[in-house]
Amino acid sequence: MGSDVLPCYVVCDVSLSMADHIDELNTGLREFRGAVHADASVTDRVLCSLVGFGEEPRVVQRLYPLDQLAELPSPGPCAGTNFGPVFPFLRSVIDTDVQALERHRVRVHRPLVFFLSDGQPTDPVTWPAAFSSLTDPAWERRPRVVTFGLGDADEEALSRIGGFRTYLGRDGVRVGTALIASVMHVLSTSRPPDGRTLS
């Protein structure tokens, strides 16, 4: 592991409507893994976690080096796409992960969250308040958030969430390309932090 690392959280909608996109997402994850490993200067600096959500979020894979990056499971029977529960869940996961890294004296960049969905949130009234907890300026570990919309994704909602950048598959952008561009941009424009301060 490098002396400074970027924790990257790939957060994927795995509700039933995503069945047509799972192969595309897994191809994108493989492209992402391959591209990072092809660049020796960043291979040891990126750790990745995979989170799935539908009605409730769950960790598919904890924060590991990219060569251990898993694939997404097939969507379950849940029809709901609840955005709200994902955000406090992510905040808790990020806190736990960053604390563990800091105990090993690793300098940690502000995390990157890559949020993918193809649908409309089924909790349109409540998710914005939940999202604000993830991006609270007073929280030093608040992540940069990139969104990626597949199919008929709610562009307005994704634009509100993707404060760092929003990509849309219907514009011809590939998942792997967007992931690679986001990670490389963060690593090339942010300095590794000193002590407990996240860049």
Short mmCIF file of C-alpha atoms in Angstrom, two decimals:
data_model
loop_
_atom_site.label_atom_id
_atom_site.label_comp_id
_atom_site.label_asym_id
_atom_site.label_seq_id
_atom_site.Cartn_x
_atom_site.Cartn_y
_atom_site.Cartn_z
CA MET A 1 0.00 0.00 0.00
CA GLY A 2 1.25 3.47 -0.84
CA SER A 3 2.01 6.13 1.78
CA ASP A 4 -1.07 8.02 0.64
CA VAL A 5 -4.27 6.41 -0.60
CA LEU A 6 -7.56 7.38 -2.21
CA PRO A 7 -10.55 5.41 -0.89
CA CYS A 8 -13.03 4.97 -3.74
CA TYR A 9 -16.62 3.80 -3.14
CA VAL A 10 -18.52 2.50 -6.16
CA VAL A 11 -22.18 2.70 -5.13
CA CYS A 12 -24.50 0.83 -7.50
CA ASP A 13 -28.26 0.61 -7.78
CA VAL A 14 -29.03 -3.12 -7.81
CA SER A 15 -32.83 -2.86 -7.90
CA LEU A 16 -34.74 -4.98 -10.40
CA SER A 17 -34.69 -2.27 -13.07
CA MET A 18 -30.89 -2.56 -13.26
CA ALA A 19 -30.96 -6.12 -14.64
CA ASP A 20 -30.27 -4.88 -18.18
CA HIS A 21 -27.22 -2.90 -17.04
CA ILE A 22 -25.34 -5.27 -14.72
CA ASP A 23 -23.12 -6.65 -17.51
CA GLU A 24 -22.22 -3.11 -18.55
CA LEU A 25 -21.35 -2.18 -14.97
CA ASN A 26 -19.19 -5.25 -14.43
CA THR A 27 -17.38 -4.57 -17.72
CA GLY A 28 -16.75 -1.03 -16.49
CA LEU A 29 -15.35 -2.31 -13.19
CA ARG A 30 -12.97 -4.63 -15.05
CA GLU A 31 -11.83 -1.77 -17.31
CA PHE A 32 -11.28 0.41 -14.24
CA ARG A 33 -9.25 -2.28 -12.50
CA GLY A 34 -7.15 -2.89 -15.59
CA ALA A 35 -6.44 0.78 -16.26
CA VAL A 36 -5.33 1.52 -12.71
CA HIS A 37 -3.07 -1.51 -12.63
CA ALA A 38 -1.50 -0.44 -15.92
CA ASP A 39 -0.25 2.76 -14.24
CA ALA A 40 2.43 1.87 -11.70
CA SER A 41 2.29 5.36 -10.19
CA VAL A 42 -1.26 4.85 -8.90
CA THR A 43 -1.63 1.08 -8.46
CA ASP A 44 -0.93 1.13 -4.72
CA ARG A 45 -2.72 4.41 -4.09
CA VAL A 46 -6.31 3.40 -4.87
CA LEU A 47 -8.48 1.26 -2.60
CA CYS A 48 -12.00 0.40 -3.70
CA SER A 49 -15.20 -0.67 -1.97
CA LEU A 50 -18.38 -1.83 -3.69
CA VAL A 51 -21.78 -0.92 -2.23
CA GLY A 52 -25.13 -2.06 -3.62
CA PHE A 53 -28.50 -0.50 -2.87
CA GLY A 54 -32.16 -1.00 -3.70
CA GLU A 55 -34.54 -0.78 -0.79
CA GLU A 56 -31.56 -0.90 1.62
CA PRO A 57 -27.78 -0.50 1.12
CA ARG A 58 -25.22 -3.21 1.79
CA VAL A 59 -21.48 -3.60 1.36
CA VAL A 60 -20.73 -6.03 -1.47
CA GLN A 61 -16.99 -5.68 -0.89
CA ARG A 62 -15.04 -3.87 1.80
CA LEU A 63 -12.22 -1.44 1.00
CA TYR A 64 -9.52 -3.48 -0.79
CA PRO A 65 -6.82 -3.00 -3.43
CA LEU A 66 -8.25 -2.97 -6.93
CA ASP A 67 -6.89 -6.37 -7.89
CA GLN A 68 -9.43 -7.79 -5.44
CA LEU A 69 -12.37 -5.81 -6.82
CA ALA A 70 -15.46 -8.01 -6.99
CA GLU A 71 -18.24 -7.99 -9.56
CA LEU A 72 -21.79 -6.90 -8.86
CA PRO A 73 -24.33 -9.61 -8.12
CA SER A 74 -27.46 -9.97 -10.23
CA PRO A 75 -30.26 -7.64 -9.07
CA GLY A 76 -32.58 -9.07 -6.44
CA PRO A 77 -36.37 -8.96 -6.43
CA CYS A 78 -36.57 -5.52 -4.78
CA ALA A 79 -38.33 -2.95 -6.93
CA GLY A 80 -37.53 0.06 -4.73
CA THR A 81 -34.67 2.45 -5.44
CA ASN A 82 -34.27 4.29 -2.16
CA PHE A 83 -31.49 6.86 -2.33
CA GLY A 84 -31.88 8.16 1.24
CA PRO A 85 -30.61 5.18 3.28
CA VAL A 86 -27.42 5.02 1.21
CA PHE A 87 -26.00 8.33 2.42
CA PRO A 88 -25.86 7.87 6.23
CA PHE A 89 -24.76 4.28 5.56
CA LEU A 90 -21.85 5.57 3.45
CA ARG A 91 -20.91 8.12 6.08
CA SER A 92 -20.61 5.39 8.69
CA VAL A 93 -18.64 3.10 6.35
CA ILE A 94 -16.24 5.90 5.37
CA ASP A 95 -15.62 6.86 9.01
CA THR A 96 -14.81 3.26 9.91
CA ASP A 97 -12.53 2.75 6.91
CA VAL A 98 -10.59 6.00 7.27
CA GLN A 99 -10.05 5.45 10.99
CA ALA A 100 -8.61 2.01 10.22
CA LEU A 101 -6.24 3.46 7.61
CA GLU A 102 -5.10 6.24 9.92
CA ARG A 103 -4.29 3.71 12.64
CA HIS A 104 -1.76 2.29 10.18
CA ARG A 105 -0.34 5.79 9.63
CA VAL A 106 -1.60 5.97 6.06
CA ARG A 107 -2.33 9.44 4.72
CA VAL A 108 -5.82 9.46 3.26
CA HIS A 109 -7.19 11.68 0.51
CA ARG A 110 -10.78 12.80 0.75
CA PRO A 111 -12.76 9.77 -0.44
CA LEU A 112 -14.38 9.54 -3.85
CA VAL A 113 -17.93 8.18 -4.19
CA PHE A 114 -19.04 7.01 -7.63
CA PHE A 115 -22.85 6.70 -7.52
CA LEU A 116 -24.66 4.83 -10.33
CA SER A 117 -28.40 4.45 -10.97
CA ASP A 118 -30.81 4.01 -13.86
CA GLY A 119 -34.01 5.13 -12.21
CA GLN A 120 -36.07 7.58 -10.25
CA PRO A 121 -35.56 7.58 -6.45
CA THR A 122 -38.57 6.01 -4.74
CA ASP A 123 -38.04 8.34 -1.75
CA PRO A 124 -37.99 11.74 -3.54
CA VAL A 125 -39.07 13.74 -0.48
CA THR A 126 -36.64 12.37 2.08
CA TRP A 127 -33.36 11.63 0.27
CA PRO A 128 -32.07 15.25 0.02
CA ALA A 129 -31.89 15.65 3.81
CA ALA A 130 -30.09 12.32 4.11
CA PHE A 131 -27.65 13.36 1.39
CA SER A 132 -26.75 16.56 3.23
CA SER A 133 -25.26 14.47 6.05
CA LEU A 134 -22.79 12.94 3.60
CA THR A 135 -21.61 16.28 2.25
CA ASP A 136 -21.65 18.27 5.50
CA PRO A 137 -18.79 20.82 5.21
CA ALA A 138 -18.06 20.35 8.92
CA TRP A 139 -17.22 16.67 8.33
CA GLU A 140 -13.56 16.45 7.28
CA ARG A 141 -14.06 13.07 5.61
CA ARG A 142 -16.89 14.21 3.35
CA PRO A 143 -16.37 12.60 -0.06
CA ARG A 144 -16.25 14.02 -3.51
CA VAL A 145 -19.31 12.58 -5.28
CA VAL A 146 -19.49 11.63 -8.96
CA THR A 147 -22.73 10.29 -10.44
CA PHE A 148 -23.35 8.13 -13.48
CA GLY A 149 -26.81 7.74 -15.01
CA LEU A 150 -27.76 4.66 -17.00
CA GLY A 151 -30.83 4.29 -19.21
CA ASP A 152 -33.62 6.65 -18.16
CA ALA A 153 -31.93 7.84 -14.98
CA ASP A 154 -33.27 10.90 -13.18
CA GLU A 155 -30.80 13.47 -14.47
CA GLU A 156 -31.99 16.20 -12.09
CA ALA A 157 -31.52 14.03 -8.99
CA LEU A 158 -28.13 12.78 -10.14
CA SER A 159 -26.98 16.32 -10.87
CA ARG A 160 -27.87 17.35 -7.32
CA ILE A 161 -25.92 14.42 -5.90
CA GLY A 162 -22.93 14.64 -8.26
CA GLY A 163 -21.35 17.78 -6.88
CA PHE A 164 -17.98 16.78 -8.34
CA ARG A 165 -19.19 15.56 -11.74
CA THR A 166 -22.19 13.89 -13.43
CA TYR A 167 -21.94 11.50 -16.39
CA LEU A 168 -24.78 10.06 -18.47
CA GLY A 169 -24.49 6.81 -20.39
CA ARG A 170 -26.88 8.12 -23.03
CA ASP A 171 -24.22 10.71 -23.92
CA GLY A 172 -21.97 7.86 -25.02
CA VAL A 173 -19.77 7.80 -21.90
CA ARG A 174 -18.68 4.37 -20.68
CA VAL A 175 -18.74 3.46 -16.99
CA GLY A 176 -15.09 2.40 -16.97
CA THR A 177 -13.97 5.60 -18.71
CA ALA A 178 -15.84 7.78 -16.21
CA LEU A 179 -14.41 5.88 -13.23
CA ILE A 180 -10.86 6.10 -14.53
CA ALA A 181 -11.17 9.82 -15.37
CA SER A 182 -12.59 10.62 -11.93
CA VAL A 183 -9.89 8.79 -10.00
CA MET A 184 -7.03 10.14 -12.10
CA HIS A 185 -8.34 13.70 -11.79
CA VAL A 186 -8.47 13.49 -7.99
CA LEU A 187 -4.98 11.99 -7.74
CA SER A 188 -3.49 14.57 -10.08
CA THR A 189 -5.08 17.63 -8.50
CA SER A 190 -5.06 16.92 -4.75
CA ARG A 191 -2.00 16.68 -2.55
CA PRO A 192 -1.64 13.94 0.03
CA PRO A 193 -2.70 15.30 3.40
CA ASP A 194 -0.49 15.79 6.42
CA GLY A 195 -1.46 14.03 9.60
CA ARG A 196 -5.22 13.66 9.99
CA THR A 197 -6.16 16.43 7.58
CA LEU A 198 -7.84 15.10 4.45
CA SER A 199 -7.10 16.80 1.13
#
